[in-house]
PDB file of C-alpha atoms and ligand atoms in Angstrom:
ATOM      1  CA  UNK A1101       3.519 -39.053 -31.150  1.00 79.00           C
ATOM      2  CA  UNK A1102       5.994 -40.665 -33.698  1.00 83.00           C
ATOM      3  CA  UNK A1103       5.288 -44.199 -34.877  1.00 88.00           C
ATOM      4  CA  UNK A1104       6.953 -46.747 -32.654  1.00 90.00           C
ATOM      5  CA  UNK A1105       8.610 -49.900 -34.084  1.00 93.00           C
ATOM      6  CA  UNK A1106       8.653 -53.302 -32.418  1.00 92.00           C
ATOM      7  CA  UNK A1107      11.345 -53.188 -29.662  1.00 91.00           C
ATOM      8  CA  UNK A1108      11.238 -49.357 -29.429  1.00 94.00           C
ATOM      9  CA  UNK A1109       9.756 -47.205 -26.639  1.00 95.00           C
ATOM     10  CA  UNK A1110       8.543 -43.760 -27.447  1.00 95.00           C
ATOM     11  CA  UNK A1111       8.672 -41.348 -24.426  1.00 95.00           C
ATOM     12  CA  UNK A1112       7.114 -37.917 -23.986  1.00 94.00           C
ATOM     13  CA  UNK A1113       7.161 -35.698 -20.979  1.00 94.00           C
ATOM     14  CA  UNK A1114       5.660 -32.472 -19.701  1.00 92.00           C
ATOM     15  CA  UNK A1115       5.328 -31.533 -16.087  1.00 90.00           C
ATOM     16  CA  UNK A1116       1.631 -30.477 -16.398  1.00 96.00           C
ATOM     17  CA  UNK A1117       0.118 -33.779 -17.671  1.00 97.00           C
ATOM     18  CA  UNK A1118      -0.599 -35.078 -14.194  1.00 98.00           C
ATOM     19  CA  UNK A1119      -2.582 -32.068 -13.167  1.00 98.00           C
ATOM     20  CA  UNK A1120      -4.583 -31.563 -16.529  1.00 98.00           C
ATOM     21  CA  UNK A1121      -8.145 -32.696 -16.336  1.00 98.00           C
ATOM     22  CA  UNK A1122      -8.388 -33.619 -20.028  1.00 98.00           C
ATOM     23  CA  UNK A1123      -5.098 -35.434 -20.199  1.00 98.00           C
ATOM     24  CA  UNK A1124      -6.056 -38.997 -19.088  1.00 98.00           C
ATOM     25  CA  UNK A1125      -8.991 -39.239 -21.521  1.00 98.00           C
ATOM     26  CA  UNK A1126      -6.803 -37.885 -24.414  1.00 97.00           C
ATOM     27  CA  UNK A1127      -3.874 -40.217 -23.731  1.00 97.00           C
ATOM     28  CA  UNK A1128      -6.171 -43.216 -23.240  1.00 98.00           C
ATOM     29  CA  UNK A1129      -7.902 -42.439 -26.639  1.00 97.00           C
ATOM     30  CA  UNK A1130      -4.495 -42.433 -28.221  1.00 94.00           C
ATOM     31  CA  UNK A1131      -3.234 -45.618 -26.632  1.00 94.00           C
ATOM     32  CA  UNK A1132      -4.860 -47.447 -23.568  1.00 97.00           C
ATOM     33  CA  UNK A1133      -1.579 -49.340 -23.018  1.00 95.00           C
ATOM     34  CA  UNK A1134       0.517 -46.181 -22.402  1.00 96.00           C
ATOM     35  CA  UNK A1135       2.714 -46.538 -19.267  1.00 98.00           C
ATOM     36  CA  UNK A1136       2.727 -43.450 -17.089  1.00 98.00           C
ATOM     37  CA  UNK A1137       5.531 -42.256 -14.764  1.00 98.00           C
ATOM     38  CA  UNK A1138       4.944 -39.516 -12.329  1.00 98.00           C
ATOM     39  CA  UNK A1139       7.731 -37.871 -10.229  1.00 98.00           C
ATOM     40  CA  UNK A1140       6.192 -36.744  -6.830  1.00 98.00           C
ATOM     41  CA  UNK A1141       7.991 -35.023  -3.904  1.00 98.00           C
ATOM     42  CA  UNK A1142       6.782 -33.743  -0.653  1.00 98.00           C
ATOM     43  CA  UNK A1143       4.032 -31.262  -1.640  1.00 98.00           C
ATOM     44  CA  UNK A1144       5.262 -28.572   0.736  1.00 98.00           C
ATOM     45  CA  UNK A1145       8.795 -28.623  -0.755  1.00 98.00           C
ATOM     46  CA  UNK A1146       7.173 -28.822  -4.079  1.00 98.00           C
ATOM     47  CA  UNK A1147       5.135 -25.679  -3.535  1.00 98.00           C
ATOM     48  CA  UNK A1148       8.276 -23.785  -2.306  1.00 98.00           C
ATOM     49  CA  UNK A1149      10.198 -25.044  -5.280  1.00 98.00           C
ATOM     50  CA  UNK A1150       7.310 -23.948  -7.599  1.00 98.00           C
ATOM     51  CA  UNK A1151       7.301 -20.499  -5.983  1.00 98.00           C
ATOM     52  CA  UNK A1152      11.116 -20.284  -6.316  1.00 98.00           C
ATOM     53  CA  UNK A1153      10.779 -20.893 -10.051  1.00 98.00           C
ATOM     54  CA  UNK A1154       8.169 -18.290 -10.510  1.00 98.00           C
ATOM     55  CA  UNK A1155      10.258 -15.866  -8.264  1.00 98.00           C
ATOM     56  CA  UNK A1156      13.239 -16.445 -10.638  1.00 97.00           C
ATOM     57  CA  UNK A1157      11.143 -15.185 -13.645  1.00 97.00           C
ATOM     58  CA  UNK A1158       9.005 -12.480 -11.789  1.00 97.00           C
ATOM     59  CA  UNK A1159      10.975 -11.037  -8.888  1.00 97.00           C
ATOM     60  CA  UNK A1160       8.093  -8.668  -7.966  1.00 97.00           C
ATOM     61  CA  UNK A1161       5.474 -11.303  -6.944  1.00 98.00           C
ATOM     62  CA  UNK A1162       4.125 -11.313  -3.407  1.00 97.00           C
ATOM     63  CA  UNK A1163       5.798 -13.457  -0.700  1.00 97.00           C
ATOM     64  CA  UNK A1164       5.195 -17.193  -0.470  1.00 98.00           C
ATOM     65  CA  UNK A1165       3.501 -16.567   2.929  1.00 97.00           C
ATOM     66  CA  UNK A1166       0.924 -14.137   1.493  1.00 96.00           C
ATOM     67  CA  UNK A1167       0.140 -16.226  -1.667  1.00 98.00           C
ATOM     68  CA  UNK A1168      -0.407 -19.260   0.534  1.00 98.00           C
ATOM     69  CA  UNK A1169      -3.478 -17.930   2.452  1.00 97.00           C
ATOM     70  CA  UNK A1170      -6.814 -16.723   1.391  1.00 95.00           C
ATOM     71  CA  UNK A1171      -7.117 -15.326   4.815  1.00 91.00           C
ATOM     72  CA  UNK A1172      -3.993 -15.343   6.982  1.00 89.00           C
ATOM     73  CA  UNK A1173      -5.856 -14.700  10.146  1.00 91.00           C
ATOM     74  CA  UNK A1174      -8.140 -17.640   9.867  1.00 93.00           C
ATOM     75  CA  UNK A1175      -5.384 -19.715   8.286  1.00 91.00           C
ATOM     76  CA  UNK A1176      -7.591 -20.652   5.165  1.00 96.00           C
ATOM     77  CA  UNK A1177      -5.167 -21.904   2.536  1.00 98.00           C
ATOM     78  CA  UNK A1178      -5.660 -20.700  -1.073  1.00 98.00           C
ATOM     79  CA  UNK A1179      -6.200 -24.001  -2.825  1.00 98.00           C
ATOM     80  CA  UNK A1180      -6.624 -22.199  -6.132  1.00 98.00           C
ATOM     81  CA  UNK A1181      -2.931 -21.135  -6.175  1.00 98.00           C
ATOM     82  CA  UNK A1182      -1.365 -23.630  -8.630  1.00 98.00           C
ATOM     83  CA  UNK A1183       1.735 -24.165  -6.355  1.00 98.00           C
ATOM     84  CA  UNK A1184      -0.610 -25.510  -3.702  1.00 98.00           C
ATOM     85  CA  UNK A1185      -3.215 -27.221  -5.987  1.00 98.00           C
ATOM     86  CA  UNK A1186      -0.570 -29.323  -7.857  1.00 98.00           C
ATOM     87  CA  UNK A1187       0.443 -31.000  -4.480  1.00 98.00           C
ATOM     88  CA  UNK A1188      -2.905 -32.524  -3.861  1.00 98.00           C
ATOM     89  CA  UNK A1189      -1.795 -35.698  -5.590  1.00 98.00           C
ATOM     90  CA  UNK A1190      -4.652 -37.904  -4.372  1.00 98.00           C
ATOM     91  CA  UNK A1191      -7.083 -35.667  -6.270  1.00 98.00           C
ATOM     92  CA  UNK A1192      -5.175 -35.801  -9.503  1.00 98.00           C
ATOM     93  CA  UNK A1193      -4.674 -39.521  -9.272  1.00 98.00           C
ATOM     94  CA  UNK A1194      -8.380 -40.044  -8.839  1.00 98.00           C
ATOM     95  CA  UNK A1195      -8.868 -38.446 -12.309  1.00 98.00           C
ATOM     96  CA  UNK A1196      -6.289 -40.747 -13.897  1.00 98.00           C
ATOM     97  CA  UNK A1197      -7.813 -43.818 -12.296  1.00 98.00           C
ATOM     98  CA  UNK A1198     -10.960 -43.149 -14.256  1.00 98.00           C
ATOM     99  CA  UNK A1199      -8.974 -44.078 -17.395  1.00 98.00           C
ATOM    100  CA  UNK A1200      -5.839 -46.189 -16.305  1.00 98.00           C
ATOM    101  CA  UNK A1201      -5.295 -49.043 -13.889  1.00 98.00           C
ATOM    102  CA  UNK A1202      -2.829 -48.509 -10.974  1.00 98.00           C
ATOM    103  CA  UNK A1203      -0.479 -51.056 -12.456  1.00 98.00           C
ATOM    104  CA  UNK A1204       0.142 -48.832 -15.451  1.00 98.00           C
ATOM    105  CA  UNK A1205       1.301 -45.905 -13.354  1.00 98.00           C
ATOM    106  CA  UNK A1206       4.697 -45.665 -11.647  1.00 98.00           C
ATOM    107  CA  UNK A1207       5.240 -42.999  -8.916  1.00 98.00           C
ATOM    108  CA  UNK A1208       8.900 -42.109  -8.617  1.00 98.00           C
ATOM    109  CA  UNK A1209       9.993 -40.475  -5.377  1.00 98.00           C
ATOM    110  CA  UNK A1210      11.580 -37.196  -5.939  1.00 98.00           C
ATOM    111  CA  UNK A1211      13.400 -37.535  -2.650  1.00 98.00           C
ATOM    112  CA  UNK A1212      14.909 -40.859  -3.556  1.00 98.00           C
ATOM    113  CA  UNK A1213      15.759 -39.639  -6.951  1.00 98.00           C
ATOM    114  CA  UNK A1214      18.365 -37.402  -5.178  1.00 98.00           C
ATOM    115  CA  UNK A1215      19.356 -39.778  -2.359  1.00 98.00           C
ATOM    116  CA  UNK A1216      19.438 -42.997  -4.503  1.00 98.00           C
ATOM    117  CA  UNK A1217      19.134 -42.074  -8.223  1.00 98.00           C
ATOM    118  CA  UNK A1218      20.243 -45.572  -9.431  1.00 98.00           C
ATOM    119  CA  UNK A1219      17.714 -47.272  -7.110  1.00 98.00           C
ATOM    120  CA  UNK A1220      14.896 -45.134  -8.343  1.00 98.00           C
ATOM    121  CA  UNK A1221      15.846 -45.497 -12.013  1.00 98.00           C
ATOM    122  CA  UNK A1222      16.136 -49.344 -11.388  1.00 98.00           C
ATOM    123  CA  UNK A1223      12.308 -49.216 -10.576  1.00 98.00           C
ATOM    124  CA  UNK A1224      11.776 -47.176 -13.742  1.00 98.00           C
ATOM    125  CA  UNK A1225      13.653 -49.669 -15.905  1.00 98.00           C
ATOM    126  CA  UNK A1226      11.789 -52.608 -14.255  1.00 98.00           C
ATOM    127  CA  UNK A1227       8.496 -50.941 -14.846  1.00 98.00           C
ATOM    128  CA  UNK A1228       9.332 -50.409 -18.488  1.00 98.00           C
ATOM    129  CA  UNK A1229      10.415 -53.945 -18.911  1.00 97.00           C
ATOM    130  CA  UNK A1230      14.016 -52.860 -19.655  1.00 97.00           C
ATOM    131  CA  UNK A1231      17.233 -54.519 -18.526  1.00 97.00           C
ATOM    132  CA  UNK A1232      18.820 -52.617 -15.701  1.00 97.00           C
ATOM    133  CA  UNK A1233      21.480 -50.811 -17.744  1.00 95.00           C
ATOM    134  CA  UNK A1234      21.599 -47.625 -15.656  1.00 95.00           C
ATOM    135  CA  UNK A1235      23.187 -48.507 -12.297  1.00 97.00           C
ATOM    136  CA  UNK A1236      25.148 -46.895  -9.365  1.00 97.00           C
ATOM    137  CA  UNK A1237      28.250 -46.842 -11.517  1.00 96.00           C
ATOM    138  CA  UNK A1238      26.677 -44.193 -13.827  1.00 97.00           C
ATOM    139  CA  UNK A1239      26.262 -41.487 -10.963  1.00 98.00           C
ATOM    140  CA  UNK A1240      28.584 -39.501  -8.605  1.00 97.00           C
ATOM    141  CA  UNK A1241      27.665 -36.897  -6.107  1.00 98.00           C
ATOM    142  CA  UNK A1242      28.853 -33.451  -7.163  1.00 98.00           C
ATOM    143  CA  UNK A1243      29.685 -31.385  -4.065  1.00 97.00           C
ATOM    144  CA  UNK A1244      29.436 -28.075  -5.886  1.00 96.00           C
ATOM    145  CA  UNK A1245      25.957 -28.738  -7.372  1.00 97.00           C
ATOM    146  CA  UNK A1246      24.840 -30.623  -4.168  1.00 97.00           C
ATOM    147  CA  UNK A1247      23.106 -33.275  -6.335  1.00 98.00           C
ATOM    148  CA  UNK A1248      23.908 -36.524  -8.098  1.00 98.00           C
ATOM    149  CA  UNK A1249      25.282 -36.060 -11.651  1.00 98.00           C
ATOM    150  CA  UNK A1250      26.010 -38.390 -14.424  1.00 97.00           C
ATOM    151  CA  UNK A1251      29.695 -39.534 -14.790  1.00 96.00           C
ATOM    152  CA  UNK A1252      29.340 -39.304 -18.523  1.00 94.00           C
ATOM    153  CA  UNK A1253      26.669 -37.554 -20.628  1.00 86.00           C
ATOM    154  CA  UNK A1254      25.268 -39.397 -23.546  1.00 84.00           C
ATOM    155  CA  UNK A1255      27.650 -39.381 -26.364  1.00 88.00           C
ATOM    156  CA  UNK A1256      30.441 -37.651 -24.439  1.00 91.00           C
ATOM    157  CA  UNK A1257      32.997 -38.664 -21.945  1.00 92.00           C
ATOM    158  CA  UNK A1258      32.449 -35.647 -19.769  1.00 95.00           C
ATOM    159  CA  UNK A1259      30.434 -35.565 -16.506  1.00 96.00           C
ATOM    160  CA  UNK A1260      26.983 -33.991 -16.717  1.00 97.00           C
ATOM    161  CA  UNK A1261      24.905 -32.245 -14.057  1.00 97.00           C
ATOM    162  CA  UNK A1262      21.407 -30.863 -14.559  1.00 97.00           C
ATOM    163  CA  UNK A1263      21.284 -27.067 -15.352  1.00 97.00           C
ATOM    164  CA  UNK A1264      21.027 -24.018 -13.164  1.00 95.00           C
ATOM    165  CA  UNK A1265      17.233 -24.155 -13.086  1.00 96.00           C
ATOM    166  CA  UNK A1266      17.286 -27.612 -11.328  1.00 97.00           C
ATOM    167  CA  UNK A1267      18.347 -27.516  -7.728  1.00 97.00           C
ATOM    168  CA  UNK A1268      17.878 -23.742  -6.931  1.00 97.00           C
ATOM    169  CA  UNK A1269      18.241 -22.629  -3.354  1.00 97.00           C
ATOM    170  CA  UNK A1270      14.814 -22.219  -1.728  1.00 98.00           C
ATOM    171  CA  UNK A1271      14.011 -19.028   0.268  1.00 97.00           C
ATOM    172  CA  UNK A1272      13.457 -19.356   4.007  1.00 97.00           C
ATOM    173  CA  UNK A1273       9.680 -19.605   4.714  1.00 98.00           C
ATOM    174  CA  UNK A1274       8.002 -18.670   7.994  1.00 97.00           C
ATOM    175  CA  UNK A1275       8.042 -22.028   9.878  1.00 97.00           C
ATOM    176  CA  UNK A1276       4.398 -21.505  11.026  1.00 96.00           C
ATOM    177  CA  UNK A1277       3.250 -21.323   7.370  1.00 97.00           C
ATOM    178  CA  UNK A1278       5.220 -24.489   6.600  1.00 98.00           C
ATOM    179  CA  UNK A1279       3.554 -26.240   9.553  1.00 97.00           C
ATOM    180  CA  UNK A1280       0.057 -25.011   8.408  1.00 97.00           C
ATOM    181  CA  UNK A1281       0.745 -26.458   4.933  1.00 98.00           C
ATOM    182  CA  UNK A1282       1.969 -29.683   6.460  1.00 98.00           C
ATOM    183  CA  UNK A1283      -1.298 -30.023   8.322  1.00 98.00           C
ATOM    184  CA  UNK A1284      -3.244 -29.099   5.184  1.00 98.00           C
ATOM    185  CA  UNK A1285      -1.585 -31.791   3.003  1.00 98.00           C
ATOM    186  CA  UNK A1286      -1.496 -34.623   5.648  1.00 98.00           C
ATOM    187  CA  UNK A1287      -4.894 -36.081   4.869  1.00 98.00           C
ATOM    188  CA  UNK A1288      -4.302 -35.880   0.996  1.00 98.00           C
ATOM    189  CA  UNK A1289      -0.869 -37.505   1.526  1.00 98.00           C
ATOM    190  CA  UNK A1290      -2.415 -40.342   3.636  1.00 98.00           C
ATOM    191  CA  UNK A1291      -5.004 -40.969   0.891  1.00 98.00           C
ATOM    192  CA  UNK A1292      -2.261 -40.916  -1.751  1.00 98.00           C
ATOM    193  CA  UNK A1293      -0.230 -43.509   0.230  1.00 98.00           C
ATOM    194  CA  UNK A1294      -3.374 -45.672   0.474  1.00 98.00           C
ATOM    195  CA  UNK A1295      -4.073 -45.332  -3.266  1.00 98.00           C
ATOM    196  CA  UNK A1296      -0.533 -46.077  -4.376  1.00 98.00           C
ATOM    197  CA  UNK A1297       0.303 -48.680  -1.617  1.00 98.00           C
ATOM    198  CA  UNK A1298       3.397 -46.649  -0.919  1.00 97.00           C
ATOM    199  CA  UNK A1299       4.453 -44.413   2.025  1.00 98.00           C
ATOM    200  CA  UNK A1300       6.509 -41.636   0.705  1.00 98.00           C
ATOM    201  CA  UNK A1301       7.431 -40.450   4.198  1.00 98.00           C
ATOM    202  CA  UNK A1302       6.510 -36.866   3.841  1.00 98.00           C
ATOM    203  CA  UNK A1303       5.171 -36.512   7.342  1.00 85.00           C
TER     204      UNK A1303
HETATM  205  N1  PPS H 217      20.298 -34.787  -9.897  1.00 75.95           N
HETATM  206  C1  PPS H 217      19.626 -33.678  -9.731  1.00 75.95           C
HETATM  207  N2  PPS H 217      20.102 -32.526 -10.067  1.00 75.95           N
HETATM  208  C2  PPS H 217      19.252 -31.378  -9.735  1.00 75.95           C
HETATM  209  N3  PPS H 217      18.110 -31.384  -9.436  1.00 75.95           N
HETATM  210  C3  PPS H 217      17.497 -32.524  -9.180  1.00 75.95           C
HETATM  211  C4  PPS H 217      18.274 -33.669  -9.357  1.00 75.95           C
HETATM  212  N4  PPS H 217      17.452 -34.755  -8.913  1.00 75.95           N
HETATM  213  C5  PPS H 217      16.356 -34.165  -8.566  1.00 75.95           C
HETATM  214  N5  PPS H 217      16.336 -32.837  -8.684  1.00 75.95           N
HETATM  215  C6  PPS H 217      15.211 -32.000  -8.406  1.00 75.95           C
HETATM  216  O1  PPS H 217      14.572 -31.580  -9.677  1.00 75.95           O
HETATM  217  C7  PPS H 217      13.811 -30.387  -9.359  1.00 75.95           C
HETATM  218  C8  PPS H 217      13.500 -29.732 -10.581  1.00 75.95           C
HETATM  219  O2  PPS H 217      12.750 -30.517 -11.430  1.00 75.95           O
HETATM  220  P1  PPS H 217      11.316 -30.012 -11.864  1.00 75.95           P
HETATM  221  O3  PPS H 217      10.365 -31.198 -11.722  1.00 75.95           O
HETATM  222  O4  PPS H 217      10.968 -28.589 -11.285  1.00 75.95           O
HETATM  223  O5  PPS H 217      11.481 -29.943 -13.403  1.00 75.95           O
HETATM  224  S1  PPS H 217      10.452 -29.545 -14.385  1.00 75.95           S
HETATM  225  O6  PPS H 217      10.725 -28.206 -14.787  1.00 75.95           O
HETATM  226  O7  PPS H 217       9.148 -29.729 -13.845  1.00 75.95           O
HETATM  227  O8  PPS H 217      10.642 -30.545 -15.505  1.00 75.95           O
HETATM  228  C9  PPS H 217      14.726 -29.648  -8.444  1.00 75.95           C
HETATM  229  O9  PPS H 217      13.953 -28.903  -7.534  1.00 75.95           O
HETATM  230  P2  PPS H 217      14.467 -27.601  -6.854  1.00 75.95           P
HETATM  231  O10 PPS H 217      15.513 -28.125  -5.838  1.00 75.95           O
HETATM  232  O11 PPS H 217      13.419 -27.019  -6.032  1.00 75.95           O
HETATM  233  O12 PPS H 217      15.124 -26.629  -7.798  1.00 75.95           O
HETATM  234  C10 PPS H 217      15.712 -30.658  -7.777  1.00 75.95           C
HETATM  235  O13 PPS H 217      15.435 -30.742  -6.334  1.00 75.95           O
END
């Protein structure tokens, strides 16, 4: 991490920190005051999104439905499949709470980041102790993209949407498989709501 001067905030992001066993100890050893921000979304949609990303790189992989189960007949879910494993948020959070207090972790709702980006970014700015500079007036809904976009990119006067790899169309998944996954995640989601004190409304 680069040196940080008074009045500066240094930020670093990688999607895999939250699910990496060694990450909390390493980050805590670097700086115990680090603030942590995690974007979470409905774990079922997350798994489908994850699969969609893999499919875009490796079109020959088996179907979502067959990867989901260890045994389709008994309905036993393959929890070793990373697309499923990552969505067990309560388990990953337990690992972080061994090193960081809850007050140092902000969970951003992936759903609200789409429906109310300024509201969710307001929470982020508050959490970081920043003035609310980014507000509603910075966003507009782009009909073509189907997502909120920035009215002006940094250092430019042109609007800016996220790239093609963000906001892909998901394949249709067998509704029975989706239901089975909803049932699988429910207790973990409840535990996560309890731990964070926030109902993310995924059920
Ligand atoms: N404004 C805006 N524009 C486009 N996409 C948006 C936006 N806000 C949130 N999202 C959601 O971000 C999802 C992709 O982010 P990831 O978390 O997969 O990114 S990362 O690769 O892990 O960094 C991506 O998931 P998919 O829809 O499954 O592609 C989007 O739903």
